[in-house]
Amino acid sequence: MFAFILCFSAPSYGGCDITLRWDDDPPYFMVQEGKVVGIDADLVREAMGRLNCGLSFQKMPWARALRELRDGHVDMLSGAYRTPEREEYAHYSEVVGLVSPNILFIRRSDESRFELNGLRQLLESGFRLGAQIHVSYSDEYSALIQNPDYDKNIEYLSRREPLWLMLARDRVDGVVASQLTGLYEIQELGLTGMVIPSSLVVSNKPAYFVFSKATIGSGFVEDFDRALQSMLDDGTFTAIVNRYVCVAACAGLSENEDDPEACSLAGLSGVANLAKANEKSRRVAPAFSSSGLGHHSPVSVAPTPPW
């Protein structure tokens, strides 16, 4: 944490230390060789490096993290949905680099077997859905599971790994997961090519980096957005995502999927289009500001993010 007054106009926050909440949630956060890495960890680390600002990580569950952000005991979260309640105590980054929607994964051999018009229609057709206990994938899903008529079509487990294996073994017909998380996990399990993302998007809300209003000023968030936008513009953002999930190769989203060099975000919702939209829609600061960091109170996206 930090407690100092900035008195310079350069795009640098030398001496500051932002605390980012994290938890075990590949490919967004994980530990490798004793270091917290992952898509969100590396994106924030790079952005803070461009601001000459230090970064530390604090591990905690999501519900506690929201309280700690509100109270100023943690500076930053990733993968947060925008809600009126959270806007009371959190600044939202306006640059959304990618949207990793909750989508239905199926076996490649079943691509033409089902009409993917919605969860309700699928379940009514006898589709066997694999789902995690106590996870809400969308408003539609939450309503459907209240109907006992669909109980026989849904297989509930506490973890996703056995659900992927059940899908590969034809014991369920589909599993819902965040696109990036799903691609990462099937890659790790050696199921690439057998299990693929379908065209059915279950939910597609954008998620954001958020900062505690108790410790961070709006000027710093604007500067963070400029750093993040520069990462989108110069290709660093894409490169970081592709460290963990080679989208084209994993998902069969490119005609060059057999090419080991083919690893792009062409098939991933959000990166290019949202980068352009951000330039048009968000308020762009005229330059890196120097008034963004507040004094810290005395007292470091994911279940699958976003939350």
mmCIF file of C-alpha atoms in Angstrom:
data_model
loop_
_atom_site.group_PDB
_atom_site.id
_atom_site.type_symbol
_atom_site.label_atom_id
_atom_site.label_comp_id
_atom_site.label_asym_id
_atom_site.label_seq_id
_atom_site.Cartn_x
_atom_site.Cartn_y
_atom_site.Cartn_z
ATOM 1 C CA MET A 1 0.000 0.000 0.000
ATOM 2 C CA PHE A 2 1.102 3.592 -0.176
ATOM 3 C CA ALA A 3 0.776 6.993 1.463
ATOM 4 C CA PHE A 4 2.366 9.886 -0.371
ATOM 5 C CA ILE A 5 1.591 13.006 -2.380
ATOM 6 C CA LEU A 6 2.489 13.191 -6.054
ATOM 7 C CA CYS A 7 3.814 16.522 -7.274
ATOM 8 C CA PHE A 8 4.976 15.801 -10.804
ATOM 9 C CA SER A 9 3.261 15.536 -14.172
ATOM 10 C CA ALA A 10 5.239 12.717 -15.787
ATOM 11 C CA PRO A 11 3.444 9.431 -16.524
ATOM 12 C CA SER A 12 5.162 7.758 -13.592
ATOM 13 C CA TYR A 13 4.176 6.797 -10.061
ATOM 14 C CA GLY A 14 7.572 5.913 -8.674
ATOM 15 C CA GLY A 15 7.293 4.740 -5.085
ATOM 16 C CA CYS A 16 3.702 3.540 -5.203
ATOM 17 C CA ASP A 17 2.680 -0.060 -4.599
ATOM 18 C CA ILE A 18 -0.716 -1.270 -5.781
ATOM 19 C CA THR A 19 -2.159 -4.330 -4.083
ATOM 20 C CA LEU A 20 -4.055 -6.664 -6.420
ATOM 21 C CA ARG A 21 -6.338 -9.401 -5.140
ATOM 22 C CA TRP A 22 -5.826 -12.845 -6.618
ATOM 23 C CA ASP A 23 -6.909 -16.436 -6.063
ATOM 24 C CA ASP A 24 -6.156 -19.743 -7.790
ATOM 25 C CA ASP A 25 -8.063 -19.407 -11.056
ATOM 26 C CA PRO A 26 -6.149 -20.387 -14.209
ATOM 27 C CA PRO A 27 -5.587 -18.915 -16.731
ATOM 28 C CA TYR A 28 -6.198 -15.601 -14.950
ATOM 29 C CA PHE A 29 -4.166 -16.297 -11.806
ATOM 30 C CA MET A 30 -1.916 -19.192 -10.840
ATOM 31 C CA VAL A 31 1.473 -19.831 -9.246
ATOM 32 C CA GLN A 32 4.429 -20.975 -11.328
ATOM 33 C CA GLU A 33 7.893 -21.340 -9.823
ATOM 34 C CA GLY A 34 6.767 -19.414 -6.757
ATOM 35 C CA LYS A 35 5.465 -16.432 -8.748
ATOM 36 C CA VAL A 36 1.870 -15.297 -9.287
ATOM 37 C CA VAL A 37 1.279 -15.319 -13.044
ATOM 38 C CA GLY A 38 -1.655 -15.617 -15.424
ATOM 39 C CA ILE A 39 -3.505 -13.377 -17.843
ATOM 40 C CA ASP A 40 -4.776 -10.856 -15.287
ATOM 41 C CA ALA A 41 -1.598 -10.976 -13.200
ATOM 42 C CA ASP A 42 0.620 -10.332 -16.217
ATOM 43 C CA LEU A 43 -1.625 -7.617 -17.682
ATOM 44 C CA VAL A 44 -1.630 -5.645 -14.440
ATOM 45 C CA ARG A 45 2.094 -6.241 -13.880
ATOM 46 C CA GLU A 46 2.845 -4.840 -17.345
ATOM 47 C CA ALA A 47 0.529 -1.843 -16.935
ATOM 48 C CA MET A 48 2.006 -0.973 -13.539
ATOM 49 C CA GLY A 49 5.483 -1.302 -14.991
ATOM 50 C CA ARG A 50 4.558 1.299 -17.617
ATOM 51 C CA LEU A 51 3.444 3.590 -14.799
ATOM 52 C CA ASN A 52 6.613 2.873 -12.819
ATOM 53 C CA CYS A 53 4.379 1.630 -10.030
ATOM 54 C CA GLY A 54 5.030 -1.400 -7.848
ATOM 55 C CA LEU A 55 2.618 -4.324 -7.616
ATOM 56 C CA SER A 56 1.976 -6.771 -4.795
ATOM 57 C CA PHE A 57 -0.509 -9.623 -4.638
ATOM 58 C CA GLN A 58 -2.894 -10.548 -1.856
ATOM 59 C CA LYS A 59 -4.700 -13.893 -2.009
ATOM 60 C CA MET A 60 -8.299 -13.968 -0.832
ATOM 61 C CA PRO A 61 -11.741 -15.291 -1.854
ATOM 62 C CA TRP A 62 -14.027 -13.073 -3.902
ATOM 63 C CA ALA A 63 -16.623 -12.144 -1.264
ATOM 64 C CA ARG A 64 -13.928 -11.018 1.166
ATOM 65 C CA ALA A 65 -12.113 -9.156 -1.634
ATOM 66 C CA LEU A 66 -15.149 -6.965 -2.285
ATOM 67 C CA ARG A 67 -15.295 -6.003 1.396
ATOM 68 C CA GLU A 68 -11.559 -5.318 1.489
ATOM 69 C CA LEU A 69 -11.811 -3.150 -1.629
ATOM 70 C CA ARG A 70 -14.691 -1.189 -0.132
ATOM 71 C CA ASP A 71 -12.783 -0.635 3.110
ATOM 72 C CA GLY A 72 -9.510 0.277 1.392
ATOM 73 C CA HIS A 73 -7.494 -2.738 2.505
ATOM 74 C CA VAL A 74 -6.886 -3.884 -1.066
ATOM 75 C CA ASP A 75 -6.434 -1.486 -3.996
ATOM 76 C CA MET A 76 -7.533 -3.430 -7.041
ATOM 77 C CA LEU A 77 -9.591 -6.379 -8.297
ATOM 78 C CA SER A 78 -9.932 -7.879 -11.761
ATOM 79 C CA GLY A 79 -12.893 -9.543 -13.458
ATOM 80 C CA ALA A 80 -15.630 -7.533 -11.749
ATOM 81 C CA TYR A 81 -19.093 -6.962 -13.168
ATOM 82 C CA ARG A 82 -20.415 -3.405 -13.037
ATOM 83 C CA THR A 83 -23.174 -2.995 -10.434
ATOM 84 C CA PRO A 84 -24.676 0.134 -8.802
ATOM 85 C CA GLU A 85 -23.612 -1.080 -5.359
ATOM 86 C CA ARG A 86 -19.982 -1.541 -6.367
ATOM 87 C CA GLU A 87 -19.886 1.824 -8.117
ATOM 88 C CA GLU A 88 -20.422 3.390 -4.699
ATOM 89 C CA TYR A 89 -16.963 2.320 -3.537
ATOM 90 C CA ALA A 90 -15.031 1.372 -6.697
ATOM 91 C CA HIS A 91 -13.620 3.162 -9.721
ATOM 92 C CA TYR A 92 -14.102 1.139 -12.908
ATOM 93 C CA SER A 93 -11.491 0.976 -15.615
ATOM 94 C CA GLU A 94 -13.093 1.989 -18.916
ATOM 95 C CA VAL A 95 -10.812 -0.097 -21.140
ATOM 96 C CA VAL A 96 -12.184 -3.596 -21.604
ATOM 97 C CA GLY A 97 -9.526 -5.507 -23.491
ATOM 98 C CA LEU A 98 -11.494 -8.682 -23.959
ATOM 99 C CA VAL A 99 -14.777 -10.286 -23.063
ATOM 100 C CA SER A 100 -14.539 -13.948 -22.173
ATOM 101 C CA PRO A 101 -18.189 -15.012 -22.359
ATOM 102 C CA ASN A 102 -19.716 -18.030 -20.706
ATOM 103 C CA ILE A 103 -20.236 -20.403 -23.606
ATOM 104 C CA LEU A 104 -21.304 -23.982 -24.140
ATOM 105 C CA PHE A 105 -18.517 -26.449 -24.910
ATOM 106 C CA ILE A 106 -19.413 -29.611 -26.827
ATOM 107 C CA ARG A 107 -17.708 -32.550 -28.519
ATOM 108 C CA ARG A 108 -16.453 -31.734 -31.992
ATOM 109 C CA SER A 109 -18.247 -34.851 -33.259
ATOM 110 C CA ASP A 110 -21.582 -33.326 -32.134
ATOM 111 C CA GLU A 111 -21.243 -29.977 -33.941
ATOM 112 C CA SER A 112 -24.221 -30.687 -36.217
ATOM 113 C CA ARG A 113 -26.163 -32.898 -33.818
ATOM 114 C CA PHE A 114 -27.913 -30.218 -31.759
ATOM 115 C CA GLU A 115 -29.710 -26.979 -32.599
ATOM 116 C CA LEU A 116 -27.973 -24.451 -30.389
ATOM 117 C CA ASN A 117 -30.772 -21.920 -29.956
ATOM 118 C CA GLY A 118 -30.692 -21.629 -26.169
ATOM 119 C CA LEU A 119 -30.369 -23.617 -22.953
ATOM 120 C CA ARG A 120 -34.100 -24.140 -22.545
ATOM 121 C CA GLN A 121 -34.507 -25.604 -26.025
ATOM 122 C CA LEU A 122 -31.478 -27.830 -25.515
ATOM 123 C CA LEU A 123 -32.699 -29.233 -22.223
ATOM 124 C CA GLU A 124 -36.148 -29.843 -23.681
ATOM 125 C CA SER A 125 -34.512 -31.852 -26.478
ATOM 126 C CA GLY A 126 -32.895 -34.255 -24.002
ATOM 127 C CA PHE A 127 -29.477 -32.587 -24.009
ATOM 128 C CA ARG A 128 -27.365 -33.645 -21.015
ATOM 129 C CA LEU A 129 -25.718 -30.608 -19.448
ATOM 130 C CA GLY A 130 -22.762 -30.760 -17.079
ATOM 131 C CA ALA A 131 -22.719 -27.926 -14.532
ATOM 132 C CA GLN A 132 -20.977 -26.856 -11.339
ATOM 133 C CA ILE A 133 -22.886 -26.746 -8.085
ATOM 134 C CA HIS A 134 -23.737 -23.229 -6.862
ATOM 135 C CA VAL A 135 -22.517 -21.502 -10.038
ATOM 136 C CA SER A 136 -24.839 -19.158 -11.927
ATOM 137 C CA TYR A 137 -23.897 -18.999 -15.606
ATOM 138 C CA SER A 138 -26.677 -16.608 -16.621
ATOM 139 C CA ASP A 139 -30.077 -15.342 -15.545
ATOM 140 C CA GLU A 140 -31.709 -17.868 -17.884
ATOM 141 C CA TYR A 141 -29.731 -20.737 -16.369
ATOM 142 C CA SER A 142 -30.603 -19.667 -12.813
ATOM 143 C CA ALA A 143 -34.299 -19.676 -13.726
ATOM 144 C CA LEU A 144 -34.130 -23.039 -15.489
ATOM 145 C CA ILE A 145 -32.561 -24.910 -12.592
ATOM 146 C CA GLN A 146 -35.489 -23.889 -10.392
ATOM 147 C CA ASN A 147 -37.712 -26.077 -12.601
ATOM 148 C CA PRO A 148 -37.606 -29.723 -11.428
ATOM 149 C CA ASP A 149 -38.535 -30.851 -14.946
ATOM 150 C CA TYR A 150 -34.940 -30.255 -16.005
ATOM 151 C CA ASP A 151 -33.246 -32.052 -13.107
ATOM 152 C CA LYS A 152 -32.825 -35.244 -15.102
ATOM 153 C CA ASN A 153 -30.916 -33.369 -17.803
ATOM 154 C CA ILE A 154 -28.343 -31.690 -15.572
ATOM 155 C CA GLU A 155 -25.352 -33.404 -13.990
ATOM 156 C CA TYR A 156 -23.978 -31.352 -11.090
ATOM 157 C CA LEU A 157 -20.401 -31.633 -9.832
ATOM 158 C CA SER A 158 -18.332 -29.359 -7.607
ATOM 159 C CA ARG A 159 -15.363 -29.096 -9.993
ATOM 160 C CA ARG A 160 -15.034 -28.611 -13.759
ATOM 161 C CA GLU A 161 -12.230 -31.099 -14.405
ATOM 162 C CA PRO A 162 -14.421 -34.213 -14.055
ATOM 163 C CA LEU A 163 -17.089 -32.486 -16.162
ATOM 164 C CA TRP A 164 -14.643 -32.137 -19.056
ATOM 165 C CA LEU A 165 -13.772 -35.821 -18.749
ATOM 166 C CA MET A 166 -17.462 -36.758 -18.692
ATOM 167 C CA LEU A 167 -17.970 -34.700 -21.848
ATOM 168 C CA ALA A 168 -15.076 -36.424 -23.589
ATOM 169 C CA ARG A 169 -16.505 -39.837 -22.584
ATOM 170 C CA ASP A 170 -20.039 -39.039 -23.834
ATOM 171 C CA ARG A 171 -21.553 -39.020 -20.351
ATOM 172 C CA VAL A 172 -22.766 -35.425 -20.797
ATOM 173 C CA ASP A 173 -23.318 -33.481 -24.015
ATOM 174 C CA GLY A 174 -22.054 -30.069 -22.993
ATOM 175 C CA VAL A 175 -20.362 -27.993 -20.284
ATOM 176 C CA VAL A 176 -20.694 -24.246 -19.722
ATOM 177 C CA ALA A 177 -17.559 -22.273 -18.848
ATOM 178 C CA SER A 178 -15.828 -18.973 -19.465
ATOM 179 C CA GLN A 179 -14.307 -19.167 -22.936
ATOM 180 C CA LEU A 180 -10.729 -18.542 -21.821
ATOM 181 C CA THR A 181 -11.001 -20.785 -18.781
ATOM 182 C CA GLY A 182 -12.535 -23.566 -20.854
ATOM 183 C CA LEU A 183 -9.873 -23.359 -23.554
ATOM 184 C CA TYR A 184 -7.121 -23.400 -20.941
ATOM 185 C CA GLU A 185 -8.528 -26.380 -19.067
ATOM 186 C CA ILE A 186 -9.218 -28.579 -22.092
ATOM 187 C CA GLN A 187 -5.715 -27.755 -23.296
ATOM 188 C CA GLU A 188 -4.269 -28.857 -19.942
ATOM 189 C CA LEU A 189 -6.314 -32.092 -20.029
ATOM 190 C CA GLY A 190 -5.206 -32.976 -23.550
ATOM 191 C CA LEU A 191 -8.731 -32.642 -24.954
ATOM 192 C CA THR A 192 -7.930 -30.005 -27.580
ATOM 193 C CA GLY A 193 -9.667 -30.909 -30.818
ATOM 194 C CA MET A 194 -12.094 -33.283 -29.116
ATOM 195 C CA VAL A 195 -13.882 -30.678 -26.974
ATOM 196 C CA ILE A 196 -14.573 -27.322 -28.628
ATOM 197 C CA PRO A 197 -16.468 -24.092 -27.911
ATOM 198 C CA SER A 198 -19.870 -24.032 -29.562
ATOM 199 C CA SER A 199 -21.683 -21.051 -31.044
ATOM 200 C CA LEU A 200 -24.037 -20.826 -28.041
ATOM 201 C CA VAL A 201 -23.160 -17.837 -25.849
ATOM 202 C CA VAL A 202 -24.829 -18.291 -22.469
ATOM 203 C CA SER A 203 -23.891 -14.842 -21.144
ATOM 204 C CA ASN A 204 -21.634 -12.099 -22.412
ATOM 205 C CA LYS A 205 -21.272 -9.379 -19.786
ATOM 206 C CA PRO A 206 -18.018 -7.406 -19.828
ATOM 207 C CA ALA A 207 -15.890 -7.527 -16.693
ATOM 208 C CA TYR A 208 -13.585 -4.805 -15.479
ATOM 209 C CA PHE A 209 -10.536 -3.932 -13.450
ATOM 210 C CA VAL A 210 -11.766 -1.983 -10.434
ATOM 211 C CA PHE A 211 -9.983 0.216 -7.900
ATOM 212 C CA SER A 212 -10.832 1.175 -4.335
ATOM 213 C CA LYS A 213 -12.127 4.728 -4.014
ATOM 214 C CA ALA A 214 -10.722 4.694 -0.476
ATOM 215 C CA THR A 215 -7.136 4.485 -1.742
ATOM 216 C CA ILE A 216 -7.037 5.343 -5.457
ATOM 217 C CA GLY A 217 -7.959 8.583 -7.193
ATOM 218 C CA SER A 218 -9.742 8.772 -10.530
ATOM 219 C CA GLY A 219 -6.661 10.262 -12.185
ATOM 220 C CA PHE A 220 -4.646 7.124 -11.569
ATOM 221 C CA VAL A 221 -7.424 5.005 -13.087
ATOM 222 C CA GLU A 222 -7.328 7.202 -16.203
ATOM 223 C CA ASP A 223 -3.587 6.660 -16.441
ATOM 224 C CA PHE A 224 -4.015 2.917 -15.957
ATOM 225 C CA ASP A 225 -6.538 2.958 -18.810
ATOM 226 C CA ARG A 226 -4.052 4.741 -21.044
ATOM 227 C CA ALA A 227 -1.392 2.160 -20.205
ATOM 228 C CA LEU A 228 -3.819 -0.678 -20.889
ATOM 229 C CA GLN A 229 -4.904 0.905 -24.170
ATOM 230 C CA SER A 230 -1.274 1.224 -25.232
ATOM 231 C CA MET A 231 -0.852 -2.500 -24.553
ATOM 232 C CA LEU A 232 -3.788 -3.222 -26.832
ATOM 233 C CA ASP A 233 -2.369 -0.944 -29.513
ATOM 234 C CA ASP A 234 1.171 -2.329 -29.494
ATOM 235 C CA GLY A 235 0.210 -6.015 -29.306
ATOM 236 C CA THR A 236 1.399 -6.650 -25.745
ATOM 237 C CA PHE A 237 -2.128 -7.465 -24.588
ATOM 238 C CA THR A 238 -2.550 -10.150 -27.258
ATOM 239 C CA ALA A 239 0.868 -11.608 -26.523
ATOM 240 C CA ILE A 240 0.083 -11.940 -22.806
ATOM 241 C CA VAL A 241 -3.209 -13.737 -23.445
ATOM 242 C CA ASN A 242 -1.481 -16.087 -25.885
ATOM 243 C CA ARG A 243 1.061 -17.079 -23.232
ATOM 244 C CA TYR A 244 -1.706 -19.084 -21.599
ATOM 245 C CA VAL A 245 -4.367 -19.806 -24.210
ATOM 246 C CA CYS A 246 -3.558 -20.230 -27.889
ATOM 247 C CA VAL A 247 -7.094 -19.514 -28.995
ATOM 248 C CA ALA A 248 -6.839 -20.317 -32.693
ATOM 249 C CA ALA A 249 -4.995 -23.585 -32.167
ATOM 250 C CA CYS A 250 -7.069 -24.716 -29.192
ATOM 251 C CA ALA A 251 -10.500 -23.958 -30.506
ATOM 252 C CA GLY A 252 -10.149 -24.751 -34.162
ATOM 253 C CA LEU A 253 -10.941 -21.102 -34.892
ATOM 254 C CA SER A 254 -8.387 -20.812 -37.679
ATOM 255 C CA GLU A 255 -7.810 -22.661 -40.897
ATOM 256 C CA ASN A 256 -4.177 -22.788 -39.819
ATOM 257 C CA GLU A 257 -4.834 -24.687 -36.614
ATOM 258 C CA ASP A 258 -2.146 -27.219 -37.483
ATOM 259 C CA ASP A 259 0.419 -24.438 -37.811
ATOM 260 C CA PRO A 260 2.354 -24.175 -34.532
ATOM 261 C CA GLU A 261 2.863 -20.473 -35.223
ATOM 262 C CA ALA A 262 -0.885 -19.835 -35.536
ATOM 263 C CA CYS A 263 -1.789 -18.386 -32.177
ATOM 264 C CA SER A 264 -3.930 -15.280 -32.352
ATOM 265 C CA LEU A 265 -7.001 -13.787 -30.763
ATOM 266 C CA ALA A 266 -8.899 -13.698 -34.040
ATOM 267 C CA GLY A 267 -11.637 -15.933 -32.727
ATOM 268 C CA LEU A 268 -11.869 -14.486 -29.236
ATOM 269 C CA SER A 269 -14.717 -12.121 -28.499
ATOM 270 C CA GLY A 270 -13.698 -8.650 -27.634
ATOM 271 C CA VAL A 271 -10.071 -7.726 -28.184
ATOM 272 C CA ALA A 272 -9.969 -5.878 -31.481
ATOM 273 C CA ASN A 273 -13.545 -4.635 -31.562
ATOM 274 C CA LEU A 274 -13.608 -3.475 -27.964
ATOM 275 C CA ALA A 275 -10.269 -1.761 -28.350
ATOM 276 C CA LYS A 276 -11.747 0.357 -31.156
ATOM 277 C CA ALA A 277 -14.964 0.953 -29.230
ATOM 278 C CA ASN A 278 -13.029 2.071 -26.168
ATOM 279 C CA GLU A 279 -11.291 4.791 -28.165
ATOM 280 C CA LYS A 280 -14.662 6.167 -29.248
ATOM 281 C CA SER A 281 -16.684 5.780 -26.075
ATOM 282 C CA ARG A 282 -14.491 6.277 -23.042
ATOM 283 C CA ARG A 283 -13.331 9.637 -21.734
ATOM 284 C CA VAL A 284 -9.667 9.976 -22.687
ATOM 285 C CA ALA A 285 -7.476 12.059 -20.412
ATOM 286 C CA PRO A 286 -5.414 14.663 -22.300
ATOM 287 C CA ALA A 287 -2.216 13.300 -20.774
ATOM 288 C CA PHE A 288 -1.041 11.039 -17.994
ATOM 289 C CA SER A 289 -2.247 12.736 -14.829
ATOM 290 C CA SER A 290 -0.360 12.854 -11.581
ATOM 291 C CA SER A 291 -3.188 13.238 -9.110
ATOM 292 C CA GLY A 292 -4.634 9.750 -9.157
ATOM 293 C CA LEU A 293 -3.269 8.204 -5.999
ATOM 294 C CA GLY A 294 -4.870 8.971 -2.695
ATOM 295 C CA HIS A 295 -3.441 8.405 0.735
ATOM 296 C CA HIS A 296 -3.901 4.855 1.836
ATOM 297 C CA SER A 297 -6.015 4.034 4.831
ATOM 298 C CA PRO A 298 -3.939 3.124 7.908
ATOM 299 C CA VAL A 299 -5.836 0.302 8.569
ATOM 300 C CA SER A 300 -3.672 -7.906 -6.163
ATOM 301 C CA VAL A 301 -9.154 -11.983 -13.221
ATOM 302 C CA ALA A 302 -12.411 -15.217 -11.969
ATOM 303 C CA PRO A 303 -15.481 -19.983 -9.640
ATOM 304 C CA THR A 304 -14.826 -18.711 -13.174
ATOM 305 C CA PRO A 305 -14.470 -14.952 -13.454
ATOM 306 C CA PRO A 306 -15.942 -12.511 -14.150
ATOM 307 C CA TRP A 307 -17.971 -11.993 -10.980
#
